[in-house]
Tab-separated table of C-alpha atoms in Angstrom:
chain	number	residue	atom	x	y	z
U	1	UNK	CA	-32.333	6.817	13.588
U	2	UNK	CA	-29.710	4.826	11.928
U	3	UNK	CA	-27.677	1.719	12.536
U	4	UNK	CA	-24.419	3.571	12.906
U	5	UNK	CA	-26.121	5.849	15.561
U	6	UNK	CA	-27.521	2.770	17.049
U	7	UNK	CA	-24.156	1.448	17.095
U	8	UNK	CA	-22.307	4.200	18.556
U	9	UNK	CA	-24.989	5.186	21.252
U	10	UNK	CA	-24.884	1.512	22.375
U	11	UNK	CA	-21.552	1.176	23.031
U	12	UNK	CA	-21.433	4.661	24.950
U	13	UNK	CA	-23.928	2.858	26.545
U	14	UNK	CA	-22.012	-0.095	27.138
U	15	UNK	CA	-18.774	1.882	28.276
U	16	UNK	CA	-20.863	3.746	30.576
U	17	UNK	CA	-21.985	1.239	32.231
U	18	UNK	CA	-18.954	-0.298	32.519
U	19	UNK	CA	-17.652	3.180	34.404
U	20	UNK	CA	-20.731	3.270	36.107
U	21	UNK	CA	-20.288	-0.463	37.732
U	22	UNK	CA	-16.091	0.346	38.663
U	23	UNK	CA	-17.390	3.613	40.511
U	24	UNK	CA	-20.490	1.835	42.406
U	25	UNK	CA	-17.895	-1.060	42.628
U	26	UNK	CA	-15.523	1.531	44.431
U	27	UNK	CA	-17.733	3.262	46.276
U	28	UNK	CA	-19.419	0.165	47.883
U	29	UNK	CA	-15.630	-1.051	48.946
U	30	UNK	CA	-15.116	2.197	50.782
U	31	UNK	CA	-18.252	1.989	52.589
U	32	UNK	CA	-17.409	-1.513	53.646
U	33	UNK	CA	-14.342	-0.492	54.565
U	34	UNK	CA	-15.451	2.451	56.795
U	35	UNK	CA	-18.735	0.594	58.231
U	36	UNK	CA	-16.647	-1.671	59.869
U	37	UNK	CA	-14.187	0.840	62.013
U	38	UNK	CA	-17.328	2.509	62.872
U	39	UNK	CA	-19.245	-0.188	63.859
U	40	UNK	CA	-16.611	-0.905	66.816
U	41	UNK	CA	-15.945	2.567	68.073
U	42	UNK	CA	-17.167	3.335	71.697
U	43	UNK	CA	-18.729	6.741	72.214
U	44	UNK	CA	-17.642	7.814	75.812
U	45	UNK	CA	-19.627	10.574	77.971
U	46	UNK	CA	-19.213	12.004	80.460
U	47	UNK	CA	-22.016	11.443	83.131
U	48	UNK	CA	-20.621	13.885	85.740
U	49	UNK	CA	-19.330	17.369	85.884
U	50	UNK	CA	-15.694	16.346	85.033
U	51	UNK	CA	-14.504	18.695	88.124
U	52	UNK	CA	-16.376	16.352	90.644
U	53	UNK	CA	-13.640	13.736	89.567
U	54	UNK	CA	-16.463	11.387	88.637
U	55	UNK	CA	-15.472	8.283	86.529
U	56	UNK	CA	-16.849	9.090	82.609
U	57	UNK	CA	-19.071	6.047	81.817
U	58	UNK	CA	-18.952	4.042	78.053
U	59	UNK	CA	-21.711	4.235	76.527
U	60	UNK	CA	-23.303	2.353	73.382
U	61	UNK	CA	-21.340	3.018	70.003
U	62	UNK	CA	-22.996	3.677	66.709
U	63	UNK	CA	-25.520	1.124	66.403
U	64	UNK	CA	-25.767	-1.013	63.410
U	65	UNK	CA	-29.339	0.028	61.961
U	66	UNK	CA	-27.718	3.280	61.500
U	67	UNK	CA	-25.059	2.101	59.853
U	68	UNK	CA	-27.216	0.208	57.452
U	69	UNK	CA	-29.764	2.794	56.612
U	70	UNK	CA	-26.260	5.042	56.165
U	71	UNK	CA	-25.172	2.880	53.923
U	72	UNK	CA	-28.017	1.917	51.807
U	73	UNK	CA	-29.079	5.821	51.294
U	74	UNK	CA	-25.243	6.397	50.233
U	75	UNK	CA	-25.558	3.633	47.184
U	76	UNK	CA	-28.914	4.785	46.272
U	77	UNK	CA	-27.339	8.274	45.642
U	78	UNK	CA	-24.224	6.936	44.336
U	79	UNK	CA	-26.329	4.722	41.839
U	80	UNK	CA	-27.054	8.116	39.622
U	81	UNK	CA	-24.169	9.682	40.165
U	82	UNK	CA	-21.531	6.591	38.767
U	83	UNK	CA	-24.139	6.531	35.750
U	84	UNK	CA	-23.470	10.326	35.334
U	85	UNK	CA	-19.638	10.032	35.461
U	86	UNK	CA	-19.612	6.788	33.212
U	87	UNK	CA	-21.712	8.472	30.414
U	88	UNK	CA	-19.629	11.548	30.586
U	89	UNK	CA	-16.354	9.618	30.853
U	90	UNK	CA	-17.072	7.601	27.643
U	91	UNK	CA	-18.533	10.531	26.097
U	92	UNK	CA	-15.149	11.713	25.926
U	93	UNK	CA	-13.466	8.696	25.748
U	94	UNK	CA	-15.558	8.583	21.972
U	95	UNK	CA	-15.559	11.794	20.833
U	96	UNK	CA	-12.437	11.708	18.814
U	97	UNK	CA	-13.328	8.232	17.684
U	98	UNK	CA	-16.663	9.875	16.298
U	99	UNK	CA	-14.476	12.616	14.501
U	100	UNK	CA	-12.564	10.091	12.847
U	101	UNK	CA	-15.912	8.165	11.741
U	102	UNK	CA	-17.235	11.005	10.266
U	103	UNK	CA	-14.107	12.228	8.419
U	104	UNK	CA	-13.610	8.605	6.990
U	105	UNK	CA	-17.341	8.876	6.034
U	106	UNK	CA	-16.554	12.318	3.723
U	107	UNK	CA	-13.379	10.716	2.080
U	108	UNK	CA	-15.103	7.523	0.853
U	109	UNK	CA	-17.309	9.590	-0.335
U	110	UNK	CA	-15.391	10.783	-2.896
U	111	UNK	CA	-13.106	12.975	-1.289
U	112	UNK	CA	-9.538	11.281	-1.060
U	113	UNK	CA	-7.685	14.651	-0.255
U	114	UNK	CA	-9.141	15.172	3.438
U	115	UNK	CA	-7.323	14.264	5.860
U	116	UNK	CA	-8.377	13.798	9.803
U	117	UNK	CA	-5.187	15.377	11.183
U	118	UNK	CA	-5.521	14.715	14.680
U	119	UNK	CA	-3.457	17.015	16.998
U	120	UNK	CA	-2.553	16.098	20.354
U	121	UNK	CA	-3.074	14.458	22.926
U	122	UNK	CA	-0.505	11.863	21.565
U	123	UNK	CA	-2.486	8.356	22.145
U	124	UNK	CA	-3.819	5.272	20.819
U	125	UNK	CA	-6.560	7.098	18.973
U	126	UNK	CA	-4.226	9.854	17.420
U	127	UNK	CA	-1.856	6.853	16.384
U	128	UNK	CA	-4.987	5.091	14.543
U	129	UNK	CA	-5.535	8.702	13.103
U	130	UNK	CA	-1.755	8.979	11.487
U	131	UNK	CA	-2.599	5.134	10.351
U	132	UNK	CA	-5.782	6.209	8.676
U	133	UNK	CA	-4.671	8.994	7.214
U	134	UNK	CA	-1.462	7.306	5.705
U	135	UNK	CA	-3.808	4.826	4.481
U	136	UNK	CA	-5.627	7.534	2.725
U	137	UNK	CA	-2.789	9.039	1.110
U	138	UNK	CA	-2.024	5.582	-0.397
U	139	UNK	CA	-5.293	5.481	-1.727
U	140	UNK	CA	-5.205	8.552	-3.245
U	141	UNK	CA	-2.210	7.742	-5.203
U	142	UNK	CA	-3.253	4.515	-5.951
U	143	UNK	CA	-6.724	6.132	-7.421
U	144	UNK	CA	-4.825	8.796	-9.233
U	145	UNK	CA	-2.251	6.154	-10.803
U	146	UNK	CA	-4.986	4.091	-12.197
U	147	UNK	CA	-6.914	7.057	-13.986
U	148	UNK	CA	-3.409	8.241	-15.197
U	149	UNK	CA	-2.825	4.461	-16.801
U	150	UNK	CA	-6.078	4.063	-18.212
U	151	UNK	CA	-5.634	7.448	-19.842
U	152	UNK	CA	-2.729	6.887	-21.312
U	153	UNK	CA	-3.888	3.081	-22.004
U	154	UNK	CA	-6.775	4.327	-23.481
U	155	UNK	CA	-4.811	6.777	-25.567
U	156	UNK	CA	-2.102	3.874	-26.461
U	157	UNK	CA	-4.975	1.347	-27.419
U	158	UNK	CA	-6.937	4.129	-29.403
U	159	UNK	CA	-3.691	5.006	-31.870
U	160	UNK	CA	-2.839	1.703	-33.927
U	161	UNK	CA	-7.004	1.249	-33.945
U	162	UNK	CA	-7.373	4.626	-35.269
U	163	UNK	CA	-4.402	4.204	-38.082
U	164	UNK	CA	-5.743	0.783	-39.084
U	165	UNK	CA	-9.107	2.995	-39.789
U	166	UNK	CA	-7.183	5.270	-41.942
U	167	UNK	CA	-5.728	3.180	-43.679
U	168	UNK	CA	-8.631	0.976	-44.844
U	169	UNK	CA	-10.608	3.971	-45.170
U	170	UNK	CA	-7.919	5.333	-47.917
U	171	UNK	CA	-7.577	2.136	-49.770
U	172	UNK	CA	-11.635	1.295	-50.246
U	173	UNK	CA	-12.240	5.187	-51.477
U	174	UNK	CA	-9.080	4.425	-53.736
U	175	UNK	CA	-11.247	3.416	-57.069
U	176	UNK	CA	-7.870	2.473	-59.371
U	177	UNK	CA	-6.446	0.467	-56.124
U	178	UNK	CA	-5.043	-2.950	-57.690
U	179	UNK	CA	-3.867	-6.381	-56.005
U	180	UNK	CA	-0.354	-4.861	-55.191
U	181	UNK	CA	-1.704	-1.577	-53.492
U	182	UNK	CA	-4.355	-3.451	-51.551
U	183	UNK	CA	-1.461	-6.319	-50.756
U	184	UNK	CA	0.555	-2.917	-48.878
U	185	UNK	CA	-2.279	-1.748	-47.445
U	186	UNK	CA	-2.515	-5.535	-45.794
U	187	UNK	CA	0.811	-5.832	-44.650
U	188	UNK	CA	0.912	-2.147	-43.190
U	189	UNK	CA	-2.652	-3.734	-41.435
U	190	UNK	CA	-0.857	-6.131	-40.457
U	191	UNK	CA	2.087	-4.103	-39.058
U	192	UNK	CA	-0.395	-2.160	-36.815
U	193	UNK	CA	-2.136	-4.973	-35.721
U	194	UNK	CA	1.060	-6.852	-33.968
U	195	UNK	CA	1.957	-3.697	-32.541
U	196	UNK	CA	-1.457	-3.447	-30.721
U	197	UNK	CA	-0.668	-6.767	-29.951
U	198	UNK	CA	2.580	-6.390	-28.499
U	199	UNK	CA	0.749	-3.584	-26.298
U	200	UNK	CA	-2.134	-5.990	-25.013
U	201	UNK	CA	0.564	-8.312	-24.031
U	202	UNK	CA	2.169	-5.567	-22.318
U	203	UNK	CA	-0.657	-4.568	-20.469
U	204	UNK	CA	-1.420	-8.590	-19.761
U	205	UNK	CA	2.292	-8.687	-17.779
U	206	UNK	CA	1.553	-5.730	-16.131
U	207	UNK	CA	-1.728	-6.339	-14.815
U	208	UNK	CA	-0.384	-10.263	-14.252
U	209	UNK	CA	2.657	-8.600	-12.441
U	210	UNK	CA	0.272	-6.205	-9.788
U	211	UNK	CA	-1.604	-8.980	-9.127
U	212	UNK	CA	0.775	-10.704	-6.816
U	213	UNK	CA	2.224	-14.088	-6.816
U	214	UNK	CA	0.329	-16.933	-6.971
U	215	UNK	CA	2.755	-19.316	-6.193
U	216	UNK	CA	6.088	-20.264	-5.339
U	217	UNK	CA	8.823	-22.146	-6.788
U	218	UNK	CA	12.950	-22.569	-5.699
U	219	UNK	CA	14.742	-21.608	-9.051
U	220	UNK	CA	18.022	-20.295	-10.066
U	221	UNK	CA	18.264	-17.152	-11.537
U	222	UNK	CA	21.409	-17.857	-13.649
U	223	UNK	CA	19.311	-20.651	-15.612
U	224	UNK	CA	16.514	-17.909	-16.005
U	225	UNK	CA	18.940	-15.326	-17.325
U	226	UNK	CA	20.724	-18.112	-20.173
U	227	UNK	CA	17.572	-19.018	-21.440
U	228	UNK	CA	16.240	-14.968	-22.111
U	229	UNK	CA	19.509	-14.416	-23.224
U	230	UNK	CA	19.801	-17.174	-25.908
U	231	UNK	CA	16.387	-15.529	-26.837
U	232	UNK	CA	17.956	-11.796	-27.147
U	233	UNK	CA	21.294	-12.775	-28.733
U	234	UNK	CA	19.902	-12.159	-32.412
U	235	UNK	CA	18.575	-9.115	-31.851
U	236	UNK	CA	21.742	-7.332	-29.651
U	237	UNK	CA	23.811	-8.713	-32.977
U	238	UNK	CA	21.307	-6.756	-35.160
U	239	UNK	CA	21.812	-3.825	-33.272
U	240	UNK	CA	25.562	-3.993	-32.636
U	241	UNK	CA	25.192	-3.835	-28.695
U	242	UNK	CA	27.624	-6.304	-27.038
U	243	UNK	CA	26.153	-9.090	-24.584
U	244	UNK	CA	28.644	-9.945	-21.302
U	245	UNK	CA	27.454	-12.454	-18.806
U	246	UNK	CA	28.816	-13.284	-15.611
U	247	UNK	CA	26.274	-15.896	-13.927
U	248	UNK	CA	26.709	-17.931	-10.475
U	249	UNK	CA	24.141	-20.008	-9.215
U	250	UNK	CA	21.562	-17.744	-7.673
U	251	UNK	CA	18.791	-19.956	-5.660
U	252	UNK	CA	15.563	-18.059	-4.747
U	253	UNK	CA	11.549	-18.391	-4.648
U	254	UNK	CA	9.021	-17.568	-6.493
U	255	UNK	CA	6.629	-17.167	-9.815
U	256	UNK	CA	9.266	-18.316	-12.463
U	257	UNK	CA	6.990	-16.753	-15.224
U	258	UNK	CA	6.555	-13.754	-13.524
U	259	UNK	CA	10.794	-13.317	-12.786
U	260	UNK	CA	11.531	-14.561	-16.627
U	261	UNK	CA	9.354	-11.548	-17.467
U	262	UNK	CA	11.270	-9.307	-15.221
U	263	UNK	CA	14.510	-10.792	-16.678
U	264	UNK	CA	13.261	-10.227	-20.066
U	265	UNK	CA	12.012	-6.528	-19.627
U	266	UNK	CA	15.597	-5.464	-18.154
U	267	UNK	CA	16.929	-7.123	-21.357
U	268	UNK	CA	14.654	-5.338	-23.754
U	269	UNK	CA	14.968	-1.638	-21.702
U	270	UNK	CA	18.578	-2.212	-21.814
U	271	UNK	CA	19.199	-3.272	-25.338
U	272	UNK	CA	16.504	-0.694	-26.925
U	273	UNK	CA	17.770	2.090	-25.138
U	274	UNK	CA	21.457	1.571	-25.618
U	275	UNK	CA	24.305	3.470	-28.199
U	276	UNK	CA	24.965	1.508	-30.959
U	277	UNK	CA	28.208	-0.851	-30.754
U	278	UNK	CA	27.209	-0.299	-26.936
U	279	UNK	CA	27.352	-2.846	-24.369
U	280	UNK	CA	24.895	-5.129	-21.606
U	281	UNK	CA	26.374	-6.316	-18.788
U	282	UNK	CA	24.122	-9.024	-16.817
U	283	UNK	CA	25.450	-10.672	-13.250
U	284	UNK	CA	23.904	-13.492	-10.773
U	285	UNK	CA	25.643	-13.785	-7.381
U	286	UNK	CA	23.932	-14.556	-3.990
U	287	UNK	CA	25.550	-12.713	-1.031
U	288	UNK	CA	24.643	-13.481	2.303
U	289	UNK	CA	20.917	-13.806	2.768
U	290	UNK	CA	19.792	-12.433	-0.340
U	291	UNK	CA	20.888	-12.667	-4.100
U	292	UNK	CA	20.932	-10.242	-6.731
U	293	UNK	CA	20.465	-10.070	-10.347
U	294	UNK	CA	22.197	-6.782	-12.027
U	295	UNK	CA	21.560	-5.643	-15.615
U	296	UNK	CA	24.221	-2.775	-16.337
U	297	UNK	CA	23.849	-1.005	-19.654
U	298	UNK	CA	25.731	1.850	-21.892
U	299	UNK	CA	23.460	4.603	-23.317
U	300	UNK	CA	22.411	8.275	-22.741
U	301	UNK	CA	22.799	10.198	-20.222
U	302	UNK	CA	20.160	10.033	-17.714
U	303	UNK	CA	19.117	12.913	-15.312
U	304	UNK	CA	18.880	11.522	-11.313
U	305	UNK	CA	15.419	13.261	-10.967
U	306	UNK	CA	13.898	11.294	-14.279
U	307	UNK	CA	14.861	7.303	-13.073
U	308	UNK	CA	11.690	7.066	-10.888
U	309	UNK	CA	9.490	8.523	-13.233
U	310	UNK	CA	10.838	5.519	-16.142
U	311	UNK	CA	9.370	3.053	-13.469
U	312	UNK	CA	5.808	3.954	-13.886
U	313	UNK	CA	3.497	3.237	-16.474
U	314	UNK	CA	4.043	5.166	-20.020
U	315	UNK	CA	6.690	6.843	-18.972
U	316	UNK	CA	9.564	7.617	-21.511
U	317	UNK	CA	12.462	9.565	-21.385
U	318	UNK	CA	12.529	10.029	-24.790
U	319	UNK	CA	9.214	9.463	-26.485
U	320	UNK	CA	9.491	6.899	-29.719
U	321	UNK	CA	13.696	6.948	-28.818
U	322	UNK	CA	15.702	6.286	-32.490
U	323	UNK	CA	12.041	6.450	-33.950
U	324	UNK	CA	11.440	3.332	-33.316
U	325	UNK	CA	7.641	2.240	-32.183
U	326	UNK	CA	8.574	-0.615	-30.305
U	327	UNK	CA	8.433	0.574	-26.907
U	328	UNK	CA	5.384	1.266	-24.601
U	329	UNK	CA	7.245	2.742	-21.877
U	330	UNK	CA	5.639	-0.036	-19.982
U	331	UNK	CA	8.712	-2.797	-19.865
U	332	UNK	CA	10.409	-1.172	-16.315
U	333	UNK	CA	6.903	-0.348	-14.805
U	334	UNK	CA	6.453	-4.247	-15.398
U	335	UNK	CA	10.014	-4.822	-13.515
U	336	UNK	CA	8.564	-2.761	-10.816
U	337	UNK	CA	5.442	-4.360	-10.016
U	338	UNK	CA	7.287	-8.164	-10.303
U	339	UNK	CA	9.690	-6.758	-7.839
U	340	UNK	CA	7.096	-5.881	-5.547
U	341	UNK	CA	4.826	-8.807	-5.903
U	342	UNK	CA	8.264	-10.679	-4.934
U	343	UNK	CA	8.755	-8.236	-2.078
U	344	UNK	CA	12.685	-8.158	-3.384
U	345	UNK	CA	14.231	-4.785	-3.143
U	346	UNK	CA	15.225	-2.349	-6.436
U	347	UNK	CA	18.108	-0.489	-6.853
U	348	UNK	CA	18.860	1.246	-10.011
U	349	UNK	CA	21.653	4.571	-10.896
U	350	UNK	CA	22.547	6.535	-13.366
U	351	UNK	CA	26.156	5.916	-14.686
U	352	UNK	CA	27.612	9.059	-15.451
U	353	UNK	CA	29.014	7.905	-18.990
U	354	UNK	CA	25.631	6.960	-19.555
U	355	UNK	CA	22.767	4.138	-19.283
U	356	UNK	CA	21.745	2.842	-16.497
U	357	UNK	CA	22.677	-0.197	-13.608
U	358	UNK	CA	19.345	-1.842	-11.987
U	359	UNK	CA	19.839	-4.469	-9.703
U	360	UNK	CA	17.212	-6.481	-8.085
U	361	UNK	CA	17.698	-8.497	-4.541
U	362	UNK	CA	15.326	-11.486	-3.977
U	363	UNK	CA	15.479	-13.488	-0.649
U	364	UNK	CA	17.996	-16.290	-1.226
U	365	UNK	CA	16.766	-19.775	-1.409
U	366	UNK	CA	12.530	-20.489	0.081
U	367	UNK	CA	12.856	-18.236	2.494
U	368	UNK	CA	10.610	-15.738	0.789
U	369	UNK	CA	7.862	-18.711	0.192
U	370	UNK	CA	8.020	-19.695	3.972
């Protein structure tokens, strides 16, 4: 016998003998209650034919002995029959809480697309039920996001380690290779090597990002958003794309590495995938409770149906955009997780010239570290 069928049959046992104790508690409070009329009414006979017009006589009532051997056989034979009704009552009482136990049992066992869908009656123990099987459903996702991202993680890490093999390979079977070959085969190395490197670090903000916030500091986003632009300014000249700023003092809380990555990722995503000559807009302003940061950028057009999708890990809308290999498809997944961790809200749209407006609202001032 196991523990869990220790565990359940104990506390049917315990429920049934709580049942059993309110009906024996019940019962013996009616008896009381009735004992004591009875024990006070007056039997009257008649000792006379009642046509002689003879006075009836009182005689004794019940007498008490009676009452009491009454009374004590009635407990006896209500002792079995409360123990009966509590076991049967809790029986019930448990049964759906068993189905659920068992269910639960079958999906941690591997499978996550069962579901307990409890029917009616509508109570506590079909509410836990919906809970549960939300719960599950989460799960599910959540497992089959994580073999998707190691997947394509694998496959991401696996490319640039597979080129670099190549390319070695070629230039040590190359007999004639001299020092200016094997000095392009080092750079090109080299090339691939920062680019796996700008994918570990990737994959470092991401995990860093799902992990939550560790702690909590009051900062101003305007001071966060100079500092990544002074940081992007060379590169949006390279590429033509205009930089506008409109920044008021936006107080919040929390993980001012984690935000300045945020920051920086809506930078990137909107500078990489933009027209040339096109243009970034970036705006701080705090509006009631909450303030917002908005990143507003020209580019393609982008379908409605496709902008969740760009939020999750590998995810492009255009693989290797402008054939460029300098995005991951990882930089908005990474905006997604800080906003979460943060538990700010994220908004983004398609404009219909093009590009795309994402807006993030934080809680204004400590009031998210309280």
């Amino acid at each position: 016998m196991t523990s869990q069928t220790l565990t359940r049959r104990s506390l049917q046992t315990r429920l049934a003998l709580a049942y059993a104790a309110g009906i024996y508690a019940a019962g013996t409070f009616v008896l009381i209650f009735v004992d004591v009329p009875l024990a006070s009414i007056q039997q009257t006979t008649p000792k006379g034919p009642s046509s002689s017009g003879t006075i009836p006589e009182t005689g004794a009532g019940i007498s008490l002995p009676q009452l009491l051997t009454g009374s004590a056989v009635a407990l006896v034979i209500l002792i079995p029959v409360a123990l009966a009704l509590g076991w049967y009552v809790a029986g019930r009482f448990l049964r759906p809480l068993r189905a659920i136990t068992t269910t639960a049992k079958i999906i941690s066992a591997g499978d996550l697309h069962r579901r307990l869908d409890l029917g009616q009656p509508a109570d506590e123990l079909t509410e836990l039920g919906h809970t549960l099987d939300d719960l599950f459903a989460r799960l599910q996702a959540s497992f089959d996001a994580q073999r998707h991202f190691v997947a394509n993680a694998s496959h991401e890490l696996r490319t640039p380690l597979a080129g670099l093999r190549t390319l070695l390979e070629v230039a040590l079977a190359d007999p004639d290779a001299d020092a200016e070959s094997l000095r392009s085969v080092c750079k090109e190395a080299l090339a691939l090597g920062e680019h796996q490197e700008r994918l570990v670090q990737a994959l470092l903000a991401l995990a860093t990002s799902e992990r939550g916030v560790t702690r909590w500091d009051t900062l101003d986003l305007s001071q966060i958003v100079t500092g990544v632009l002074a940081s992007r300014r060379d590169q949006a000249t390279r590429t033509g794309i205009d930089l506008a700023e409109h920044l008021t003092p936006a107080l919040t809380a929390g993980d001012p590495g984690l935000i300045e990555s945020l920051v920086a990722n809506l930078m990137d995503n909107a500078i990489r995938h933009n027209h040339p000559d096109g243009q970034v807009k970036i705006t701080t302003q705090t509006a009631g409770s909450q303030v917002a940061l908005t990143v507003t950028n020209t580019g393609p057009v982008i379908p409605d149906d496709q902008i969740q999708r760009l939020f999750q890990p590998f995810q492009k809308l255009v693989p290797d955009r402008h054939g460029r290999r300098d995005g991951y498809g990882l930089g908005l997944a990474i905006v997604n997780a800080v906003t979460q961790a943060h538990h700010a809200t994220l908004t983004t749209s398609a404009r219909p010239e093009g590009g795309l407006s994402i807006t993030v609202r934080f809680a204004r001032g400590g009031s998210t570290a309280a």
